[in-house]
């Protein structure tokens, strides 16, 4: 698409003048010492960039933006090897594209702090000067010890003499040179090694953490070539911890190429940290700390806590139900001043290009007859830091629609409007499933399902409105009591484990046949398994009695539900009452009257009651269902309660129990007990 060409491929391309100013400030901030102390920065090494949130753009434009900025090859490779973004408790990191000219290490570190690449070779020249002019005896001793412990030396049995060590050290110094004449492998500059990362960490007075695979693999087959020792932690051990900036620089290394790993503002409420362990086949292994002496090796944990802000976070183990506490290093937030912040300039440019891209897409869509064009999602300015109360809804409530999100609030209003229209007009409405609308005005909207999320939501996306308010120590945890894991915004405040267990129980409850095949009465708005002209049996009988009384000149009683009406009783209480009567062994249960098929009704005769238009059944002694109930009442059969408690809950034993037996919520009704010695009149 042509839109991919309008987005700059690097941050510094959004404002070249500001990029030049940043490089001037870098040069001015560099301290060049002549007394053997390594060159270093005074203040600019404390800066960190943070990318803007991308969720405010439509998904097609997000892909264009990620294609321009993100190194997808490195991201996919490290995530596939479970080296990057494997821990769900911490924020995701994204690798930015970096020039592959042999100076990618300096480009990556410079981009992580300032947003510009080391095109003027300031960092590389400083590295070369530090190895050439400063006192490097300590660096050399650490490098020799690290080399002797490497797998190449142990496996091959190499043994260097003094001259070999000197030649190797001179080669390392030449590799850091900014000259292009000695470059090889088609690169403009010579690639750097682990010792150069360690020296760079001391120049910047800031720890460097490299995320990398442990094996060099083929780009085509993925087979292993040789072991890699680049990944791990590099501490500025030539400085005291008080003189260093304790937030590390995070770099990725893949296919012999370095890239900076930055945080996106819309990556969720997870902890702002990077794990200090790697996950190897279900086991957690500490990251290697490079270039330690023997005494420092014994105090490795203390050194990590001195030079880094180490915290402990709980993660799920390989075995189900297991939890481990791992160490992680806290990461810095974006803190660049506005006058040197290239991320803001890039964001403004992207917004401008997004408007043009959307207008172009709409124009093309009109010509092609497109019906579904992606639009901007709603602004998050009115969001509050609380989830929508609708079960399984991934969105956040807003000030105007709380306690629901925009989407659920509109669904609730539409459902209430339709229900009021049917209630006041008394019009007959078609059969609908009981889950189509809320049961009353105060009930919550339907639970959010995957079908709702299949289309583009009109409400705010599932991201916190002010992610900077979530500190590393107060990250949002799973709302299940006692669960130590971080919530996932897609699981309604639950972690993945608790959400899966909830889904299993909800699926079992939905499979219960007792909760299916219900419709709603248009008159009393109660649920029933069978309707007569849209009404339940009770309401239809009263309506028919009302019409017959009107024709005879008598004044009927109005159909008003009072607090003593059994239809107002809660479903849970009536269920308890019926269970109590059944368990008393004094009554039996009537068989459920199943609806007859059409051909069976056509073969049946009319109801035995004169003037009734319904068909009778053999099971009801030739009566229809309603007339059969009247026949039983007139026949003088009564009900006997199983306990005094059930008897006291109804105002009138005979009449109220007959009404409750007609409640449409129950398909199994208690059969009246026939006493042969004496009769009870209803």
XYZ file of C-alpha atoms in Angstrom:
682
model
C 0.000 0.000 0.000
C 1.155 3.465 -0.722
C 0.475 4.447 2.868
C 3.499 2.503 4.047
C 5.774 4.909 2.188
C 4.492 8.048 3.943
C 5.469 6.911 7.472
C 9.132 7.586 8.379
C 11.285 4.538 9.023
C 13.064 6.122 12.028
C 12.245 8.606 14.781
C 14.910 11.149 13.847
C 13.384 11.566 10.360
C 10.382 13.351 11.901
C 12.467 16.391 12.934
C 15.976 16.647 11.518
C 16.715 19.940 13.286
C 15.884 18.437 16.663
C 18.032 15.404 15.860
C 21.003 17.682 15.137
C 20.405 19.480 18.423
C 20.398 16.176 20.309
C 23.751 15.193 18.806
C 25.215 18.556 19.773
C 24.028 18.098 23.362
C 25.517 14.597 23.432
C 28.908 15.915 22.412
C 28.771 18.721 24.976
C 27.714 16.356 27.778
C 30.622 13.955 27.234
C 33.398 14.254 29.839
C 36.892 13.575 28.494
C 39.304 12.829 31.329
C 43.086 12.824 31.072
C 43.973 11.139 34.384
C 43.191 7.590 33.283
C 39.473 7.705 34.172
C 37.217 6.403 31.434
C 35.235 8.938 29.394
C 31.587 9.208 30.424
C 28.408 11.325 30.176
C 27.361 13.741 32.897
C 23.557 13.760 32.627
C 22.308 12.624 29.213
C 22.838 8.957 30.015
C 19.744 9.162 32.269
C 17.265 9.672 29.411
C 14.920 6.990 28.055
C 12.413 7.055 25.201
C 8.948 5.522 25.380
C 6.780 4.975 22.323
C 3.279 6.421 22.064
C 0.176 4.239 22.255
C -0.875 2.775 18.918
C -4.335 1.493 19.861
C -5.945 4.820 18.932
C -5.399 4.012 15.254
C -7.404 1.483 13.268
C -5.835 -1.985 12.863
C -4.768 -1.572 9.192
C -2.915 1.633 10.004
C -1.392 0.025 13.103
C 0.114 -2.631 10.858
C 1.603 0.061 8.622
C 3.029 1.823 11.653
C 4.543 -1.342 13.093
C 5.946 -2.256 9.692
C 7.746 1.086 9.574
C 9.166 1.123 13.123
C 9.254 -2.427 14.530
C 11.857 -5.032 13.585
C 9.406 -7.871 12.987
C 12.139 -10.419 12.196
C 13.854 -9.972 15.553
C 10.521 -9.858 17.395
C 9.225 -13.095 15.866
C 12.533 -14.920 16.266
C 13.055 -14.115 19.954
C 9.408 -14.685 20.856
C 9.467 -18.042 19.089
C 12.520 -19.081 21.128
C 10.791 -17.873 24.354
C 13.504 -15.293 24.991
C 11.357 -12.174 24.627
C 7.913 -11.381 26.086
C 7.584 -14.865 27.588
C 6.582 -13.503 31.012
C 3.011 -12.180 31.027
C 3.460 -10.402 34.341
C 5.685 -7.699 32.808
C 5.177 -5.242 29.976
C 5.888 -6.236 26.403
C 9.022 -4.921 24.700
C 9.240 -4.043 21.008
C 12.486 -3.924 18.961
C 12.949 -0.759 16.891
C 14.589 -0.948 13.493
C 18.312 -0.193 13.505
C 20.875 0.283 10.748
C 22.860 -2.878 10.034
C 26.184 -1.299 9.088
C 28.357 -2.956 11.744
C 27.735 -0.189 14.295
C 24.331 -1.534 15.359
C 25.369 -1.832 19.032
C 25.964 1.911 19.271
C 22.890 2.673 17.158
C 20.691 0.580 19.466
C 22.006 2.104 22.704
C 21.712 5.636 21.303
C 18.135 5.037 20.131
C 17.110 3.610 23.508
C 18.202 6.771 25.324
C 17.769 9.623 22.822
C 15.843 8.347 19.777
C 18.710 8.994 17.331
C 21.223 6.571 15.886
C 24.973 6.958 16.282
C 25.442 8.182 12.707
C 28.156 10.660 13.711
C 29.999 7.791 15.507
C 30.229 9.656 18.821
C 29.724 6.524 20.915
C 31.993 4.407 18.745
C 34.824 6.936 18.838
C 34.404 7.244 22.603
C 34.606 3.459 22.942
C 37.778 3.338 20.852
C 39.353 6.138 22.898
C 38.483 4.366 26.158
C 40.221 1.184 24.996
C 43.185 3.059 23.540
C 43.913 5.845 26.018
C 42.381 4.956 29.401
C 43.751 2.454 31.894
C 42.401 -0.785 30.482
C 44.247 -3.288 32.689
C 41.082 -4.065 34.608
C 39.121 -4.543 31.383
C 41.828 -6.847 30.034
C 41.942 -9.038 33.141
C 38.170 -9.433 33.149
C 38.211 -10.315 29.449
C 40.931 -12.959 29.948
C 39.020 -14.598 32.786
C 35.798 -14.620 30.752
C 37.586 -16.110 27.762
C 39.153 -18.925 29.785
C 35.710 -19.895 31.108
C 34.092 -19.839 27.669
C 32.905 -23.034 26.045
C 35.336 -22.688 23.130
C 38.340 -22.868 25.439
C 36.938 -25.647 27.594
C 35.858 -27.822 24.656
C 38.945 -27.372 22.462
C 41.602 -27.244 25.170
C 43.259 -24.082 23.823
C 46.137 -22.605 25.773
C 47.306 -19.024 25.144
C 50.705 -17.671 25.988
C 51.409 -14.018 26.761
C 51.924 -13.033 23.144
C 48.654 -14.629 22.097
C 46.768 -12.675 24.738
C 48.361 -9.401 23.615
C 47.551 -10.029 19.966
C 43.928 -10.843 20.765
C 43.558 -7.710 22.877
C 44.984 -5.526 20.098
C 42.515 -7.034 17.663
C 39.649 -6.133 20.009
C 40.845 -2.529 20.133
C 41.084 -2.341 16.327
C 37.567 -3.739 15.993
C 36.233 -0.696 17.866
C 37.838 1.707 15.402
C 35.641 4.045 13.356
C 37.727 3.408 10.248
C 35.936 1.670 7.399
C 38.960 0.234 5.636
C 39.219 -2.774 7.954
C 35.573 -3.751 7.720
C 34.633 -7.152 6.339
C 31.529 -9.306 5.614
C 30.133 -6.468 3.534
C 29.667 -4.196 6.562
C 30.850 -0.624 6.757
C 32.247 -1.124 10.267
C 33.558 -4.145 12.140
C 31.064 -5.885 14.408
C 31.654 -5.602 18.138
C 31.817 -8.280 20.854
C 30.903 -8.793 24.500
C 33.832 -6.845 25.937
C 32.743 -3.798 23.952
C 29.280 -3.997 25.553
C 30.915 -4.062 28.991
C 33.076 -1.013 28.204
C 30.035 0.823 26.774
C 28.117 0.170 30.017
C 30.942 1.862 31.927
C 31.006 4.818 29.508
C 27.262 5.314 29.980
C 27.403 4.511 33.728
C 24.272 2.472 33.207
C 23.649 -1.325 33.179
C 22.957 -3.001 29.846
C 20.800 -6.128 29.548
C 20.957 -8.059 26.260
C 18.090 -10.405 25.356
C 19.418 -13.084 23.002
C 19.248 -16.753 22.143
C 21.932 -19.083 23.455
C 22.611 -20.621 20.057
C 23.491 -19.167 16.667
C 20.872 -20.626 14.329
C 20.393 -20.920 10.593
C 18.041 -18.360 9.058
C 16.466 -20.989 6.794
C 16.317 -24.240 8.757
C 16.697 -22.913 12.302
C 19.387 -25.479 13.105
C 22.059 -24.576 15.662
C 25.530 -23.570 14.488
C 27.448 -22.554 17.596
C 26.791 -21.307 21.139
C 26.189 -17.606 21.801
C 27.333 -15.832 24.962
C 26.084 -12.322 24.165
C 22.910 -12.475 26.236
C 22.992 -11.440 29.871
C 23.686 -8.527 32.214
C 26.554 -6.053 31.863
C 27.137 -3.949 34.988
C 29.243 -0.727 35.072
C 31.593 -2.227 37.657
C 34.293 0.439 37.158
C 32.000 2.880 38.940
C 30.380 2.689 42.334
C 26.660 2.004 42.325
C 25.930 5.514 43.654
C 27.523 7.078 40.549
C 25.436 5.018 38.121
C 21.890 5.211 36.785
C 20.125 2.088 38.015
C 17.544 1.763 35.220
C 19.103 -0.536 32.579
C 19.292 -0.228 28.797
C 17.508 -3.190 27.171
C 18.856 -4.462 23.836
C 17.922 -7.425 21.647
C 20.448 -9.503 19.712
C 19.376 -11.765 16.869
C 21.063 -12.796 13.618
C 24.222 -10.884 14.636
C 22.258 -7.630 14.907
C 21.440 -5.368 17.894
C 18.129 -3.505 18.303
C 16.700 -1.432 21.199
C 13.754 -2.904 23.119
C 11.294 -0.148 24.057
C 7.962 -0.101 25.888
C 4.704 0.969 24.274
C 2.356 3.066 26.394
C -0.627 0.936 25.391
C 0.887 -2.398 26.403
C -1.393 -2.850 29.437
C -1.205 -2.549 33.221
C 1.567 -5.118 33.671
C 4.703 -4.431 35.703
C 7.293 -2.166 34.074
C 10.241 -4.540 34.432
C 12.388 -7.090 32.599
C 12.987 -10.606 34.021
C 16.500 -11.417 35.205
C 15.903 -15.091 34.423
C 15.264 -17.108 31.278
C 12.704 -19.868 30.900
C 14.431 -23.033 29.676
C 12.098 -26.027 29.207
C 10.028 -25.186 32.233
C 12.987 -24.250 34.429
C 14.086 -20.757 35.358
C 17.770 -19.960 34.923
C 19.426 -16.730 36.033
C 20.793 -14.494 33.311
C 24.550 -14.518 33.092
C 26.353 -11.532 34.626
C 29.374 -10.911 32.417
C 32.978 -10.082 33.340
C 32.859 -10.713 37.083
C 35.958 -11.481 39.110
C 36.083 -14.434 41.482
C 35.175 -12.308 44.496
C 32.376 -10.564 42.603
C 31.013 -13.919 41.442
C 30.355 -14.887 45.056
C 28.455 -11.615 45.623
C 26.519 -11.620 42.371
C 23.107 -11.203 44.003
C 24.302 -8.215 46.018
C 25.835 -6.575 42.945
C 22.589 -6.962 41.015
C 20.630 -5.277 43.790
C 23.196 -2.485 44.062
C 23.320 -1.613 40.357
C 19.688 -2.469 39.496
C 16.297 -1.935 41.124
C 15.470 -5.604 41.641
C 11.931 -6.686 42.503
C 10.296 -10.104 42.876
C 7.291 -11.050 40.769
C 5.181 -14.259 40.826
C 4.990 -16.311 37.639
C 3.235 -19.542 36.795
C 5.408 -22.626 36.820
C 5.620 -25.330 34.211
C 3.552 -27.722 36.320
C -0.131 -26.821 36.871
C -0.781 -25.048 40.147
C 2.840 -24.094 40.786
C 4.035 -20.531 41.371
C 7.583 -19.191 41.386
C 9.050 -15.883 42.504
C 11.594 -14.558 40.020
C 13.823 -11.492 40.076
C 13.176 -8.652 37.658
C 14.798 -5.268 37.058
C 12.553 -2.211 37.026
C 12.566 -0.163 33.811
C 12.565 3.598 33.363
C 9.694 5.655 31.948
C 9.989 8.074 29.062
C 11.674 11.156 30.543
C 13.049 13.138 27.598
C 12.455 16.912 27.756
C 10.056 18.249 25.150
C 12.743 20.188 23.297
C 14.666 16.980 22.531
C 11.801 14.469 22.466
C 11.581 13.033 18.954
C 8.748 10.681 19.903
C 6.304 13.604 20.162
C 7.335 14.922 16.739
C 6.972 11.477 15.232
C 3.551 11.087 16.835
C 2.318 14.403 15.418
C 3.555 13.412 11.981
C 1.827 10.035 12.241
C -1.453 11.701 13.245
C -1.253 14.002 10.221
C -0.532 11.128 7.865
C -3.286 9.073 9.446
C -5.880 11.706 8.538
C -4.672 11.719 4.954
C -4.594 7.937 4.865
C -8.144 7.694 6.198
C -9.456 10.193 3.658
C -7.747 8.263 0.900
C -9.135 4.974 2.199
C -12.665 6.402 2.361
C -12.375 7.703 -1.189
C -11.173 4.340 -2.447
C -13.894 2.611 -0.452
C -16.609 4.720 -2.089
C -15.327 3.907 -5.559
C -15.203 0.185 -4.787
C -18.557 0.173 -2.988
C -17.069 -0.787 0.358
C -19.617 -0.934 3.175
C -17.434 -1.450 6.236
C -14.767 1.209 6.611
C -12.669 1.278 9.732
C -13.025 4.426 11.804
C -11.211 5.960 14.737
C -12.116 4.501 18.048
C -13.708 6.748 20.661
C -11.527 9.019 22.736
C -10.346 7.700 26.091
C -10.433 11.078 27.782
C -13.577 10.243 29.776
C -12.467 6.787 30.903
C -12.044 5.929 34.553
C -9.739 3.276 35.960
C -12.442 0.665 36.555
C -13.693 -2.169 34.405
C -17.240 -2.366 33.056
C -19.508 -4.318 35.415
C -20.890 -6.476 32.601
C -19.462 -10.002 32.997
C -16.643 -10.778 30.526
C -16.711 -7.267 29.033
C -13.092 -6.203 28.319
C -13.750 -2.436 28.242
C -13.519 0.310 30.856
C -16.395 2.405 32.184
C -16.511 6.139 31.554
C -17.694 9.106 33.582
C -20.954 9.435 31.642
C -21.892 5.749 31.404
C -20.597 4.257 34.653
C -20.865 1.572 35.925
C -20.873 0.341 32.299
C -18.817 1.072 29.197
C -20.280 2.909 26.197
C -21.201 -0.293 24.370
C -22.975 -2.020 27.263
C -24.736 1.199 28.281
C -26.258 1.599 24.822
C -27.318 -2.053 24.729
C -28.964 -1.682 28.118
C -30.852 1.460 27.089
C -32.126 -0.144 23.890
C -33.293 -3.252 25.761
C -35.126 -1.185 28.397
C -36.832 0.945 25.739
C -38.152 -2.088 23.881
C -39.321 -3.700 27.119
C -41.228 -0.592 28.243
C -42.985 -0.351 24.893
C -44.227 -3.928 25.175
C -45.215 -3.453 28.800
C -47.296 -0.270 28.400
C -48.878 -1.012 25.038
C -49.642 -4.631 25.928
C -48.941 -5.584 22.337
C -48.218 -9.158 21.502
C -44.562 -9.773 20.906
C -42.939 -12.745 19.185
C -41.209 -15.540 20.969
C -37.715 -14.631 22.004
C -35.058 -16.412 23.944
C -34.894 -15.439 27.619
C -31.345 -14.177 27.178
C -32.261 -11.628 24.500
C -33.173 -8.806 26.886
C -32.643 -7.998 30.550
C -35.188 -9.390 32.970
C -35.874 -6.023 34.613
C -34.735 -2.455 34.331
C -32.074 -2.776 36.994
C -30.421 -5.887 35.643
C -27.022 -5.654 34.011
C -26.569 -5.944 30.239
C -25.892 -9.350 28.706
C -22.482 -10.783 29.343
C -19.825 -9.907 26.801
C -19.058 -12.803 24.443
C -16.719 -13.463 21.593
C -19.470 -12.602 19.125
C -19.568 -9.073 20.492
C -15.904 -8.616 19.950
C -15.939 -9.913 16.389
C -16.954 -6.518 15.072
C -15.209 -3.223 15.659
C -16.274 -1.986 19.129
C -17.781 1.440 19.480
C -16.590 1.725 23.065
C -13.118 2.451 24.333
C -10.456 -0.230 23.764
C -9.379 -2.398 26.699
C -6.523 -0.223 27.852
C -6.141 1.842 30.972
C -6.675 5.599 30.425
C -3.655 6.632 32.469
C -1.170 3.810 32.384
C 1.494 5.936 33.996
C -0.542 5.806 37.206
C 0.228 2.101 37.509
C 3.562 1.780 39.251
C 5.633 -1.375 39.222
C 4.733 -2.308 42.784
C 0.995 -1.637 42.445
C 0.271 -3.431 39.167
C -3.296 -4.680 38.683
C -3.564 -8.222 40.025
C -6.161 -10.888 39.344
C -9.400 -10.122 41.192
C -9.656 -13.718 42.446
C -8.862 -13.630 46.206
C -5.438 -15.082 46.903
C -4.332 -15.234 43.255
C -0.849 -13.639 42.872
C -0.899 -13.226 39.079
C -1.496 -10.111 36.990
C -4.887 -9.686 35.355
C -5.444 -9.793 31.610
C -7.701 -7.032 30.259
C -9.298 -9.527 27.887
C -10.389 -11.770 30.779
C -12.501 -9.228 32.744
C -9.967 -8.675 35.509
C -8.914 -12.322 35.815
C -5.648 -14.022 35.004
C -5.598 -16.727 32.364
C -5.785 -19.586 34.876
C -8.791 -18.235 36.798
C -10.553 -17.288 33.563
C -10.225 -20.807 32.145
C -11.627 -22.363 35.322
C -14.549 -19.907 35.241
C -15.275 -20.714 31.613
C -15.444 -24.439 32.370
C -18.035 -23.918 35.104
C -20.073 -21.498 32.976
C -20.143 -23.961 30.074
C -21.457 -26.671 32.404
C -24.202 -24.383 33.668
C -25.224 -23.360 30.166
C -25.599 -27.026 29.175
C -28.321 -27.494 31.821
C -31.559 -28.248 29.944
C -33.630 -26.574 32.657
C -32.465 -23.139 31.495
C -33.461 -23.533 27.837
C -36.666 -23.191 25.773
C -38.178 -20.355 27.819
C -40.206 -17.444 26.416
C -41.533 -14.268 28.034
C -45.183 -13.469 28.737
C -46.234 -10.189 27.079
C -48.517 -9.277 29.980
C -46.716 -10.048 33.239
C -43.188 -10.239 31.698
C -42.555 -13.587 33.401
C -40.657 -16.493 31.821
C -42.700 -19.517 30.789
C -42.233 -22.610 28.676
C -45.543 -22.201 26.857
C -47.706 -19.239 25.780
C -51.306 -18.745 24.676
C -51.507 -15.867 22.187
C -48.265 -14.532 23.636
C -49.413 -14.837 27.299
C -48.819 -17.356 30.038
C -51.652 -19.600 31.206
C -52.532 -17.428 34.232
C -52.719 -14.157 32.301
C -54.599 -15.748 29.424
C -57.203 -17.215 31.787
C -57.732 -13.835 33.459
C -58.023 -12.120 30.084
C -60.619 -14.635 28.947
C -62.551 -14.288 32.212
C -62.426 -10.508 31.763
C -63.968 -10.750 28.282
C -66.669 -13.178 29.440
C -67.573 -10.978 32.427
C -67.749 -7.899 30.218
C -70.186 -9.631 27.876
C -72.382 -10.673 30.817
C -72.393 -7.160 32.331
C -70.423 -7.929 35.494
C -67.539 -5.708 36.541
C -64.329 -7.742 36.695
C -61.481 -7.114 39.031
C -58.559 -5.328 37.476
C -55.445 -7.302 36.620
C -53.037 -5.655 39.015
C -50.151 -7.382 40.718
C -49.919 -6.627 44.420
C -47.317 -7.640 46.939
C -49.523 -10.566 47.985
C -49.709 -11.927 44.437
C -47.811 -15.230 44.325
C -46.287 -14.190 40.989
C -44.224 -11.620 42.921
C -42.544 -14.307 44.980
C -38.944 -14.945 44.120
C -38.132 -17.951 42.051
C -35.704 -19.239 44.660
C -38.371 -19.213 47.401
C -40.962 -20.998 45.282
C -38.397 -23.595 44.308
C -37.646 -24.120 48.005
C -41.361 -24.433 48.781
C -41.945 -27.013 46.087
C -38.908 -28.992 47.213
C -40.215 -28.936 50.785
C -43.609 -30.263 49.746
C -42.070 -32.949 47.602
C -39.701 -34.151 50.313
C -42.535 -34.551 52.824
C -43.689 -37.758 51.109
C -47.299 -36.553 51.398
C -47.747 -35.419 47.823
C -46.776 -36.726 44.427
C -45.569 -34.957 41.299
C -47.745 -34.471 38.277
C -46.173 -35.538 35.007
C -45.039 -32.678 32.830
C -47.550 -31.875 30.131
C -45.546 -31.781 26.940
C -46.829 -29.763 23.955
C -48.512 -31.945 21.383
C -47.608 -32.009 17.759
C -49.919 -30.430 15.219
C -51.062 -33.705 13.681
C -51.944 -35.099 17.129
C -54.053 -32.035 17.911
C -55.896 -32.339 14.617
C -56.858 -35.938 15.476
C -57.981 -34.891 18.984
C -61.481 -33.696 19.766
C -62.517 -30.314 21.038
C -62.303 -29.526 24.736
C -65.186 -30.951 26.768
C -66.024 -27.515 28.155
C -68.702 -25.805 26.038
C -67.443 -22.722 24.224
C -63.737 -23.567 24.593
C -61.840 -23.309 21.301
C -58.854 -25.447 22.362
C -58.363 -29.176 21.934
C -58.613 -31.657 24.735
C -56.232 -34.488 25.500
C -56.684 -37.950 26.880
C -54.242 -37.169 29.630
C -56.474 -34.284 30.791
C -59.660 -36.389 30.546
C -60.803 -34.634 27.369
C -60.139 -31.092 28.662
C -57.515 -28.617 27.533
C -54.879 -27.620 30.055
C -56.721 -24.545 31.433
C -60.100 -26.213 31.635
C -58.534 -29.244 33.253
C -57.275 -27.038 36.095
C -60.825 -25.636 36.553
C -62.232 -29.131 36.438
C -59.896 -30.216 39.213
C -60.878 -27.181 41.309
C -64.587 -27.768 40.868
C -64.146 -31.430 41.635
C -63.096 -30.414 45.134
C -59.534 -31.705 45.300
C -57.355 -29.772 47.753
C -53.732 -29.462 48.539
C -52.175 -30.325 51.848
C -48.951 -28.576 52.933
C -46.015 -30.640 54.213
C -45.021 -28.194 56.953
C -46.433 -25.239 58.849
C -43.672 -22.987 57.366
C -44.872 -23.461 53.815
C -48.486 -22.985 54.873
C -47.737 -19.625 56.575
C -46.022 -18.172 53.515
C -49.310 -17.979 51.596
C -52.199 -15.717 52.521
C -54.888 -18.222 51.627
C -54.149 -21.961 51.546
C -56.488 -23.075 48.816
C -56.598 -20.084 46.460
C -52.965 -19.039 46.762
C -51.680 -22.574 46.262
C -53.781 -22.974 43.143
C -52.279 -19.730 41.779
C -48.780 -20.843 42.596
C -49.336 -24.140 40.848
C -50.096 -22.203 37.674
C -46.861 -20.233 37.786
C -45.199 -20.613 34.388
C -41.735 -20.941 35.913
C -42.413 -24.567 36.964
C -42.936 -27.435 34.651
C -43.288 -29.975 37.458
C -46.303 -29.177 39.683
C -47.336 -30.953 42.885
C -50.282 -33.280 42.413
C -53.102 -32.822 44.981
C -53.373 -35.637 47.473
C -56.775 -37.353 47.407
C -58.019 -38.368 50.811
C -60.470 -41.250 50.676
C -61.800 -40.870 54.203
C -62.718 -37.167 53.974
C -62.874 -34.375 51.395
C -61.437 -30.863 51.484
C -63.204 -28.142 49.590
C -60.913 -25.668 47.769
